[in-house]
Short mmCIF file of C-alpha atoms in Angstrom, two decimals:
data_model
loop_
_atom_site.label_atom_id
_atom_site.label_comp_id
_atom_site.label_asym_id
_atom_site.label_seq_id
_atom_site.Cartn_x
_atom_site.Cartn_y
_atom_site.Cartn_z
CA UNK A 1 117.88 83.11 56.63
CA UNK A 2 119.39 86.56 56.16
CA UNK A 3 122.49 87.66 58.06
CA UNK A 4 120.37 90.24 59.89
CA UNK A 5 118.07 87.51 61.14
CA UNK A 6 121.08 85.47 62.23
CA UNK A 7 122.12 88.20 64.66
CA UNK A 8 118.73 88.30 66.34
CA UNK A 9 118.10 86.12 69.42
CA UNK A 10 116.50 82.84 68.39
CA UNK A 11 113.20 81.80 69.87
CA UNK A 12 111.64 78.35 69.85
CA UNK A 13 108.04 78.02 70.96
CA UNK A 14 107.20 74.47 72.01
CA UNK A 15 103.58 73.44 72.46
CA UNK A 16 103.10 70.65 74.97
CA UNK A 17 99.70 69.72 76.44
CA UNK A 18 97.80 72.92 75.74
CA UNK A 19 94.59 74.43 74.46
CA UNK A 20 96.66 76.92 72.39
CA UNK A 21 95.28 79.76 74.47
CA UNK A 22 98.66 81.39 74.95
CA UNK A 23 99.36 81.26 71.22
CA UNK A 24 96.00 82.94 70.61
CA UNK A 25 96.88 85.54 73.19
CA UNK A 26 100.26 86.21 71.53
CA UNK A 27 98.59 86.66 68.16
CA UNK A 28 96.11 89.15 69.61
CA UNK A 29 98.92 91.42 70.77
CA UNK A 30 98.95 95.08 69.85
CA UNK A 31 99.98 95.08 66.15
CA UNK A 32 102.85 97.53 66.62
CA UNK A 33 104.24 95.60 69.55
CA UNK A 34 103.95 92.30 67.67
CA UNK A 35 105.83 93.81 64.72
CA UNK A 36 108.55 95.13 67.04
CA UNK A 37 108.81 91.67 68.58
CA UNK A 38 109.09 89.94 65.20
CA UNK A 39 111.62 92.54 64.05
CA UNK A 40 113.72 92.11 67.18
CA UNK A 41 113.72 88.33 67.56
CA UNK A 42 114.02 85.39 65.23
CA UNK A 43 111.11 83.02 65.84
CA UNK A 44 112.67 79.96 64.27
CA UNK A 45 109.98 77.48 65.29
CA UNK A 46 106.34 77.67 66.34
CA UNK A 47 104.04 74.72 65.55
CA UNK A 48 101.02 76.91 64.82
CA UNK A 49 102.86 79.37 62.60
CA UNK A 50 104.72 78.92 59.34
CA UNK A 51 108.41 78.57 60.09
CA UNK A 52 111.26 77.20 58.04
CA UNK A 53 112.11 74.46 60.50
CA UNK A 54 110.22 71.34 61.52
CA UNK A 55 110.44 70.14 65.09
CA UNK A 56 112.30 66.99 64.03
CA UNK A 57 114.89 69.07 62.15
CA UNK A 58 115.29 71.30 65.14
CA UNK A 59 115.90 68.33 67.41
CA UNK A 60 118.46 66.82 65.03
CA UNK A 61 120.60 69.87 64.37
CA UNK A 62 123.00 71.46 66.84
CA UNK A 63 121.70 74.97 66.47
CA UNK A 64 121.66 76.96 69.71
CA UNK A 65 118.38 78.40 70.99
CA UNK A 66 118.38 81.65 72.95
CA UNK A 67 114.87 81.52 74.33
CA UNK A 68 112.89 78.32 74.68
CA UNK A 69 109.26 79.20 75.33
CA UNK A 70 107.02 76.34 76.38
CA UNK A 71 103.24 76.46 76.27
CA UNK A 72 101.36 73.63 78.01
CA UNK A 73 101.97 70.97 80.62
CA UNK A 74 104.56 68.20 80.45
CA UNK A 75 104.09 64.44 80.78
CA UNK A 76 106.40 61.49 80.29
CA UNK A 77 103.40 59.20 79.85
CA UNK A 78 103.33 58.24 76.18
CA UNK A 79 99.78 56.88 76.37
CA UNK A 80 98.37 60.32 76.96
CA UNK A 81 100.33 62.67 74.72
CA UNK A 82 103.02 62.47 72.05
CA UNK A 83 104.69 64.78 69.56
CA UNK A 84 106.55 63.12 66.66
CA UNK A 85 106.45 59.80 68.50
CA UNK A 86 108.10 61.32 71.55
CA UNK A 87 106.69 62.39 74.87
CA UNK A 88 106.60 66.08 75.71
CA UNK A 89 109.10 65.32 78.45
CA UNK A 90 111.60 63.83 75.99
CA UNK A 91 111.23 66.73 73.53
CA UNK A 92 111.56 69.29 76.29
CA UNK A 93 114.73 67.73 77.72
CA UNK A 94 116.41 67.70 74.30
CA UNK A 95 115.51 71.33 73.62
CA UNK A 96 116.55 72.56 77.06
CA UNK A 97 120.09 71.29 76.40
CA UNK A 98 120.33 73.67 73.43
CA UNK A 99 118.78 76.69 75.21
CA UNK A 100 120.00 79.65 77.25
CA UNK A 101 116.68 80.69 78.75
CA UNK A 102 113.65 78.55 79.56
CA UNK A 103 110.34 80.36 79.87
CA UNK A 104 107.03 78.76 80.88
CA UNK A 105 104.29 80.52 78.97
CA UNK A 106 101.02 80.16 80.85
CA UNK A 107 99.79 78.38 83.96
CA UNK A 108 99.92 74.89 82.44
CA UNK A 109 103.61 75.19 81.58
CA UNK A 110 104.33 76.85 84.93
CA UNK A 111 102.57 74.50 87.33
CA UNK A 112 100.59 71.94 85.31
CA UNK A 113 97.40 74.03 85.29
CA UNK A 114 94.07 72.43 84.44
CA UNK A 115 95.76 69.28 83.07
CA UNK A 116 97.14 68.47 86.49
CA UNK A 117 93.55 67.93 87.59
CA UNK A 118 93.26 65.05 85.10
CA UNK A 119 92.97 62.13 87.53
CA UNK A 120 93.79 59.39 85.03
CA UNK A 121 97.36 60.61 84.65
CA UNK A 122 99.28 61.59 87.76
CA UNK A 123 102.40 62.30 85.68
CA UNK A 124 101.58 65.86 84.57
CA UNK A 125 103.82 68.74 85.59
CA UNK A 126 104.93 72.27 84.97
CA UNK A 127 108.49 72.82 83.73
CA UNK A 128 110.23 73.15 87.08
CA UNK A 129 108.72 69.90 88.34
CA UNK A 130 109.24 68.05 85.07
CA UNK A 131 112.98 68.69 84.93
CA UNK A 132 115.84 67.51 87.14
CA UNK A 133 118.32 70.05 88.46
CA UNK A 134 121.13 68.64 86.32
CA UNK A 135 118.95 68.97 83.22
CA UNK A 136 118.68 72.71 83.67
CA UNK A 137 122.23 73.29 84.89
CA UNK A 138 123.35 74.53 81.46
CA UNK A 139 120.73 77.31 81.41
CA UNK A 140 121.97 80.89 81.85
CA UNK A 141 119.10 81.79 84.11
CA UNK A 142 116.55 80.15 86.47
CA UNK A 143 113.32 79.01 84.80
CA UNK A 144 110.92 81.91 84.34
CA UNK A 145 107.22 81.31 84.97
CA UNK A 146 104.88 83.59 83.05
CA UNK A 147 101.70 82.46 84.73
CA UNK A 148 98.23 83.28 83.47
CA UNK A 149 95.45 81.58 81.62
CA UNK A 150 96.33 82.88 79.16
CA UNK A 151 99.46 84.99 79.50
CA UNK A 152 99.10 88.61 78.49
CA UNK A 153 101.15 89.08 75.28
CA UNK A 154 102.78 92.14 76.81
CA UNK A 155 104.16 89.99 79.64
CA UNK A 156 105.92 87.80 77.07
CA UNK A 157 107.33 90.80 75.20
CA UNK A 158 108.39 92.60 78.36
CA UNK A 159 110.22 89.51 79.63
CA UNK A 160 111.94 88.81 76.31
CA UNK A 161 113.02 92.41 75.75
CA UNK A 162 114.29 92.67 79.36
CA UNK A 163 116.34 89.49 78.95
CA UNK A 164 117.61 90.58 75.54
CA UNK A 165 118.83 93.90 76.92
CA UNK A 166 119.85 93.05 80.50
CA UNK A 167 120.40 89.25 80.41
CA UNK A 168 118.54 88.74 83.67
CA UNK A 169 115.23 89.51 85.33
CA UNK A 170 114.15 89.61 88.99
CA UNK A 171 111.90 86.72 89.98
CA UNK A 172 109.60 86.17 92.95
CA UNK A 173 109.58 82.98 95.04
CA UNK A 174 107.29 81.34 92.47
CA UNK A 175 109.67 82.09 89.59
CA UNK A 176 107.54 84.93 88.18
CA UNK A 177 109.04 88.26 87.04
CA UNK A 178 108.64 90.68 89.92
CA UNK A 179 108.01 93.60 87.61
CA UNK A 180 104.81 91.94 86.35
CA UNK A 181 103.62 89.90 89.32
CA UNK A 182 104.45 91.97 92.40
CA UNK A 183 101.22 93.93 92.35
CA UNK A 184 97.71 92.53 92.61
CA UNK A 185 94.96 92.37 90.00
CA UNK A 186 93.09 94.53 92.53
CA UNK A 187 95.46 97.43 91.80
CA UNK A 188 93.96 99.61 89.14
CA UNK A 189 90.59 97.86 89.34
CA UNK A 190 87.90 100.37 88.47
CA UNK A 191 85.67 98.83 91.13
CA UNK A 192 87.93 99.68 94.07
CA UNK A 193 85.57 102.28 95.48
CA UNK A 194 82.83 99.65 95.59
CA UNK A 195 85.27 97.32 97.36
CA UNK A 196 86.10 99.99 99.95
CA UNK A 197 82.47 100.62 100.82
CA UNK A 198 81.33 97.00 100.45
CA UNK A 199 78.83 97.59 97.68
CA UNK A 200 78.38 94.33 95.81
CA UNK A 201 77.60 93.77 92.13
CA UNK A 202 74.11 92.39 91.71
CA UNK A 203 75.05 90.18 88.75
CA UNK A 204 77.82 89.41 86.27
CA UNK A 205 78.43 91.91 83.49
CA UNK A 206 77.42 95.04 85.39
CA UNK A 207 79.80 97.97 85.54
CA UNK A 208 78.72 98.78 89.09
CA UNK A 209 79.61 96.99 92.32
CA UNK A 210 82.45 94.88 93.67
CA UNK A 211 82.74 91.23 92.65
CA UNK A 212 84.69 90.09 95.73
CA UNK A 213 82.06 89.21 98.30
CA UNK A 214 79.48 87.43 96.17
CA UNK A 215 81.02 86.56 92.80
CA UNK A 216 84.30 84.93 93.83
CA UNK A 217 86.63 87.70 92.60
CA UNK A 218 90.26 86.95 93.48
CA UNK A 219 91.60 90.40 92.57
CA UNK A 220 92.84 91.17 96.11
CA UNK A 221 94.68 87.82 96.31
CA UNK A 222 96.07 87.50 92.77
CA UNK A 223 99.48 88.69 91.64
CA UNK A 224 99.20 90.24 88.18
CA UNK A 225 99.03 93.65 86.51
CA UNK A 226 95.84 92.91 84.51
CA UNK A 227 94.18 96.14 85.59
CA UNK A 228 97.22 98.27 84.78
CA UNK A 229 98.37 96.71 81.49
CA UNK A 230 94.99 96.23 79.88
CA UNK A 231 94.00 93.38 77.60
CA UNK A 232 93.66 94.39 73.95
CA UNK A 233 94.73 97.77 75.31
CA UNK A 234 91.18 98.46 76.48
CA UNK A 235 89.75 96.08 79.04
CA UNK A 236 90.06 93.45 81.77
CA UNK A 237 87.84 90.78 83.21
CA UNK A 238 86.85 92.87 86.21
CA UNK A 239 86.15 95.99 84.14
CA UNK A 240 83.87 93.93 81.92
CA UNK A 241 82.01 92.48 84.91
CA UNK A 242 83.69 89.09 85.15
CA UNK A 243 85.43 88.27 88.44
CA UNK A 244 89.18 87.69 88.51
CA UNK A 245 89.59 83.90 88.79
CA UNK A 246 93.18 84.02 90.03
CA UNK A 247 94.67 82.47 86.89
CA UNK A 248 98.20 83.67 87.64
CA UNK A 249 98.37 81.85 90.97
CA UNK A 250 99.82 78.47 91.86
CA UNK A 251 96.46 76.98 92.86
CA UNK A 252 94.71 77.76 89.56
CA UNK A 253 92.24 76.39 88.57
CA UNK A 254 90.43 76.17 91.89
CA UNK A 255 87.01 74.60 92.35
CA UNK A 256 83.90 76.81 92.26
CA UNK A 257 85.79 79.75 90.80
CA UNK A 258 82.77 82.04 90.50
CA UNK A 259 81.73 81.65 94.12
CA UNK A 260 83.09 83.25 97.26
CA UNK A 261 83.52 80.56 99.88
CA UNK A 262 81.90 81.80 103.05
CA UNK A 263 81.40 80.61 106.60
CA UNK A 264 78.11 81.83 108.08
CA UNK A 265 78.15 84.70 105.58
CA UNK A 266 81.77 85.66 106.33
CA UNK A 267 84.34 85.30 103.51
CA UNK A 268 86.69 82.39 104.14
CA UNK A 269 89.66 84.24 102.64
CA UNK A 270 90.41 87.93 102.97
CA UNK A 271 92.79 90.16 100.97
CA UNK A 272 96.51 89.35 101.17
CA UNK A 273 98.29 90.91 104.13
CA UNK A 274 95.15 91.74 106.13
CA UNK A 275 94.19 89.75 109.23
CA UNK A 276 90.63 88.46 109.25
CA UNK A 277 89.91 90.38 112.45
CA UNK A 278 91.08 93.65 110.88
CA UNK A 279 89.22 92.99 107.63
CA UNK A 280 85.94 92.15 109.37
CA UNK A 281 86.26 95.16 111.61
CA UNK A 282 86.81 97.53 108.67
CA UNK A 283 84.16 95.85 106.52
CA UNK A 284 81.60 96.11 109.31
CA UNK A 285 82.27 99.82 109.66
CA UNK A 286 82.28 100.44 105.89
CA UNK A 287 78.92 98.72 105.52
CA UNK A 288 77.29 101.19 107.89
CA UNK A 289 77.72 103.96 105.33
CA UNK A 290 75.26 104.07 102.50
CA UNK A 291 76.64 106.21 99.71
CA UNK A 292 73.70 106.67 97.37
CA UNK A 293 75.93 107.35 94.34
CA UNK A 294 77.41 103.85 94.64
CA UNK A 295 74.00 102.20 94.63
CA UNK A 296 72.92 103.73 91.34
CA UNK A 297 73.57 102.66 87.75
CA UNK A 298 76.39 104.68 86.19
CA UNK A 299 74.60 105.00 82.86
CA UNK A 300 70.84 105.12 83.26
CA UNK B 1 96.59 105.60 130.02
CA UNK B 2 96.80 109.36 130.66
CA UNK B 3 95.18 110.94 133.69
CA UNK B 4 92.56 112.53 131.45
CA UNK B 5 91.69 109.15 129.93
CA UNK B 6 91.42 107.60 133.38
CA UNK B 7 89.07 110.37 134.43
CA UNK B 8 87.00 109.93 131.28
CA UNK B 9 86.64 106.25 132.03
CA UNK B 10 85.51 106.85 135.58
CA UNK B 11 82.90 109.33 134.29
CA UNK B 12 81.71 106.69 131.81
CA UNK B 13 81.50 104.05 134.54
CA UNK B 14 79.47 106.35 136.75
CA UNK B 15 77.21 107.39 133.88
CA UNK B 16 76.59 103.74 132.96
CA UNK B 17 75.21 103.23 136.45
CA UNK B 18 72.97 106.28 136.26
CA UNK B 19 71.82 105.79 132.65
CA UNK B 20 70.97 102.14 133.18
CA UNK B 21 69.11 102.88 136.40
CA UNK B 22 67.22 106.04 135.39
CA UNK B 23 67.27 105.99 131.60
CA UNK B 24 68.97 108.34 129.16
CA UNK B 25 66.49 111.25 129.34
CA UNK B 26 66.05 111.15 133.10
CA UNK B 27 69.78 111.39 133.68
CA UNK B 28 71.35 114.83 133.29
CA UNK B 29 74.92 116.05 133.10
CA UNK B 30 74.45 117.78 136.53
CA UNK B 31 73.34 114.38 137.94
CA UNK B 32 76.52 112.74 136.67
CA UNK B 33 78.67 115.68 137.80
CA UNK B 34 77.14 115.44 141.26
CA UNK B 35 77.81 111.70 141.44
CA UNK B 36 81.40 112.38 140.36
CA UNK B 37 81.80 115.27 142.83
CA UNK B 38 82.75 117.47 139.90
CA UNK B 39 81.50 120.80 138.69
CA UNK B 40 79.17 120.75 135.69
CA UNK B 41 81.57 123.03 133.82
CA UNK B 42 84.45 120.64 134.38
CA UNK B 43 82.36 117.75 133.00
CA UNK B 44 82.27 119.52 129.66
CA UNK B 45 86.08 119.42 129.57
CA UNK B 46 85.73 115.67 129.13
CA UNK B 47 82.57 115.27 127.05
CA UNK B 48 81.03 117.92 124.81
CA UNK B 49 77.47 116.69 125.38
CA UNK B 50 75.37 114.01 127.01
CA UNK B 51 74.95 112.41 123.56
CA UNK B 52 78.71 112.19 123.12
CA UNK B 53 79.04 110.63 126.57
CA UNK B 54 76.35 108.09 125.65
CA UNK B 55 78.27 107.09 122.51
CA UNK B 56 81.53 106.69 124.40
CA UNK B 57 79.66 104.65 127.00
CA UNK B 58 78.35 102.13 124.45
CA UNK B 59 81.85 101.68 123.01
CA UNK B 60 83.29 101.30 126.49
CA UNK B 61 80.74 98.74 127.64
CA UNK B 62 80.78 96.56 124.50
CA UNK B 63 84.58 96.69 124.40
CA UNK B 64 84.61 94.92 127.78
CA UNK B 65 82.74 92.06 126.12
CA UNK B 66 84.91 92.31 123.00
CA UNK B 67 88.08 91.90 125.07
CA UNK B 68 86.67 88.84 126.84
CA UNK B 69 85.60 87.23 123.58
CA UNK B 70 88.89 88.05 121.84
CA UNK B 71 90.80 86.24 124.59
CA UNK B 72 88.46 83.26 124.25
CA UNK B 73 88.75 83.30 120.43
CA UNK B 74 92.52 83.08 120.73
CA UNK B 75 92.42 79.93 122.88
CA UNK B 76 93.22 76.61 121.20
CA UNK B 77 89.90 75.00 122.14
CA UNK B 78 86.82 73.82 120.24
CA UNK B 79 84.18 76.30 119.12
CA UNK B 80 81.73 74.52 121.39
CA UNK B 81 83.99 75.21 124.37
CA UNK B 82 84.29 78.82 123.25
CA UNK B 83 80.49 79.21 123.29
CA UNK B 84 80.33 77.76 126.78
CA UNK B 85 83.20 79.89 128.05
CA UNK B 86 81.83 83.10 126.55
CA UNK B 87 78.33 82.48 127.87
CA UNK B 88 79.78 81.99 131.36
CA UNK B 89 81.86 85.14 131.06
CA UNK B 90 78.89 87.14 129.79
CA UNK B 91 76.59 86.05 132.59
CA UNK B 92 79.36 86.73 135.13
CA UNK B 93 79.59 90.26 133.72
CA UNK B 94 75.83 90.65 134.12
CA UNK B 95 76.11 89.56 137.75
CA UNK B 96 79.21 91.61 138.54
CA UNK B 97 78.43 94.79 136.58
CA UNK B 98 74.75 94.66 135.60
CA UNK B 99 74.88 98.29 134.49
CA UNK B 100 77.05 97.37 131.50
CA UNK B 101 74.45 95.05 129.95
CA UNK B 102 71.52 97.06 131.27
CA UNK B 103 72.91 100.10 129.48
CA UNK B 104 72.99 98.18 126.22
CA UNK B 105 69.45 96.87 126.65
CA UNK B 106 67.75 99.86 128.22
CA UNK B 107 69.56 102.80 126.66
CA UNK B 108 71.32 101.74 123.44
CA UNK B 109 68.49 99.57 122.09
CA UNK B 110 65.69 101.75 123.43
CA UNK B 111 66.94 105.21 122.47
CA UNK B 112 68.13 104.68 118.91
CA UNK B 113 67.61 108.38 118.09
CA UNK B 114 70.55 109.23 120.39
CA UNK B 115 72.86 106.93 118.45
CA UNK B 116 71.74 107.46 114.88
CA UNK B 117 74.58 109.83 114.05
CA UNK B 118 78.21 108.65 114.26
CA UNK B 119 77.01 105.42 115.84
CA UNK B 120 75.08 103.97 112.92
CA UNK B 121 74.83 100.24 112.44
CA UNK B 122 77.76 98.49 114.06
CA UNK B 123 79.96 101.58 114.20
CA UNK B 124 80.11 101.87 118.01
CA UNK B 125 79.93 98.15 118.73
CA UNK B 126 82.15 96.97 115.89
CA UNK B 127 84.90 95.45 118.04
CA UNK B 128 82.45 93.14 119.71
CA UNK B 129 80.56 92.23 116.52
CA UNK B 130 83.91 91.44 114.85
CA UNK B 131 84.73 88.95 117.62
CA UNK B 132 81.35 87.26 117.21
CA UNK B 133 82.10 87.04 113.47
CA UNK B 134 85.47 85.41 114.20
CA UNK B 135 83.79 82.92 116.55
CA UNK B 136 81.18 81.99 113.93
CA UNK B 137 83.60 81.95 110.99
CA UNK B 138 86.08 79.63 112.70
CA UNK B 139 83.30 77.36 113.97
CA UNK B 140 81.85 76.97 110.48
CA UNK B 141 85.28 76.61 108.82
CA UNK B 142 86.08 73.70 111.15
CA UNK B 143 82.59 72.26 110.51
CA UNK B 144 81.60 72.50 114.15
CA UNK B 145 78.87 74.95 113.17
CA UNK B 146 76.55 74.57 110.20
CA UNK B 147 76.46 77.07 107.37
CA UNK B 148 73.69 79.64 107.66
CA UNK B 149 73.25 83.38 107.16
CA UNK B 150 75.19 85.57 109.55
CA UNK B 151 72.35 87.55 111.12
CA UNK B 152 70.20 84.62 112.30
CA UNK B 153 73.33 83.07 113.83
CA UNK B 154 74.36 86.38 115.42
CA UNK B 155 70.85 86.93 116.80
CA UNK B 156 70.79 83.40 118.21
CA UNK B 157 73.81 84.20 120.37
CA UNK B 158 73.00 87.77 121.31
CA UNK B 159 69.26 87.21 121.64
CA UNK B 160 69.75 84.39 124.10
CA UNK B 161 72.35 86.27 126.15
CA UNK B 162 70.55 89.62 126.05
CA UNK B 163 67.23 88.01 126.89
CA UNK B 164 68.71 86.27 129.87
CA UNK B 165 70.33 89.48 131.10
CA UNK B 166 66.88 91.09 130.81
CA UNK B 167 65.31 88.35 132.95
CA UNK B 168 68.03 88.89 135.52
CA UNK B 169 67.42 92.66 135.49
CA UNK B 170 63.72 92.05 136.08
CA UNK B 171 64.67 89.85 139.03
CA UNK B 172 62.46 86.98 137.92
CA UNK B 173 65.12 84.25 137.92
CA UNK B 174 64.89 81.63 140.66
CA UNK B 175 68.62 81.09 140.92
CA UNK B 176 71.81 83.08 140.53
CA UNK B 177 72.22 84.03 136.86
CA UNK B 178 75.64 82.34 136.51
CA UNK B 179 74.18 78.97 137.46
CA UNK B 180 72.18 78.99 134.19
CA UNK B 181 75.36 79.39 132.17
CA UNK B 182 75.72 75.84 130.82
CA UNK B 183 72.02 75.53 129.99
CA UNK B 184 72.02 78.80 128.02
CA UNK B 185 75.28 77.84 126.27
CA UNK B 186 73.81 74.45 125.37
CA UNK B 187 70.84 76.16 123.70
CA UNK B 188 73.10 78.50 121.74
CA UNK B 189 75.39 75.67 120.69
CA UNK B 190 72.46 73.50 119.55
CA UNK B 191 71.22 76.34 117.37
CA UNK B 192 74.60 76.65 115.70
CA UNK B 193 76.02 73.16 115.56
CA UNK B 194 76.76 71.25 112.40
CA UNK B 195 74.07 68.84 111.24
CA UNK B 196 75.18 65.59 109.63
#
């Protein structure tokens, strides 16, 4: 390791029970941003990438870790998941003791995600639930939840660079950075005009129409900046014609994610901060207008 | 409420009586002015035209029903009880102020051309329709009502109530309209209730 690398903040990326989706997302980051990240930080361990250290070596030595990034859910049940003959819970607890910052990368690490739905093992948790208060008392900062399935690589970079420069970051009540999760996926959605006038998409994949009423879109109830910080710099689910499935929220994954639950044709849930009475009143009025332009294909 | 708003409301109330009795086209602004003991010119200080008055009148009359249903919706009672309570309230309104319902049936539904601009769809009756939506939504969410499309459910409520008001207006009912309240509510509830 060069002396220059020694001065960079050290990052350890632990993979617990995961599909590797967040690692894939990281590797699909904008090439310039990924280079800046690798130039600015010292990624001393990542199980899917070539690093000088093995996990066992890391656990044995006393080296301090600046940022411990965890991908995947945690269990203390050895029958279901082990790394180097240890449970993810044991490995996590040992690494946390060496770390300054603990960051959950993705919904599984944050709240247990899809694995928590696995009925055969009730001992599956996100980081906050998996650790006792005294086990995280040595951390410099509360646990940071970067929710998402997967996390946008820019959210990881933004969080790491903010912490590197300013040592702290504002979190919401769910432990998510406010800068990233205060707005809704609905903000910046290119279908907002269709939402306003209640013009629904006829099927998945179309560029025209709103996906809220028929296709289960959670954009107006989901905290994320997906439609402002685009994926691969060009697109989002909703722009491509796939409804937002609320993957940054605590209750992800929900059942029947591509359906809008309705009661007698009326949506069960309405956008955050709007009473049902007000929403229905406005929706009823909006539906009375038929704006021809919004009922036509954009590209014929 | 300002004095002008109070005056507007009393003009609307008077016009509801005249419109529902004589029809939209057979009622003129001078007729309403005469009934109000006002000059025709002064009438135009409150409403620009007979069409505008007609649109305000439909909002005014359905908002009476909307207020009743909103109060019922906010009660902590079953959806079945809400249906029974609203039916009773509706039929009481028909008995007490028949012109309100008559106006809806005989002017609003029969003279659509008067209301096709600025009153399209649910625009002028939206407060009331919203309350019916709340009633149905909460009933289905609590599994008291079965899932079905909105419009058949809406028509089941309004068709039964409107139809009964029509029978009352035609004076063909044997008994006082309010005495049919539970029987009408029972029919509406049966059409909506959850099937095992």
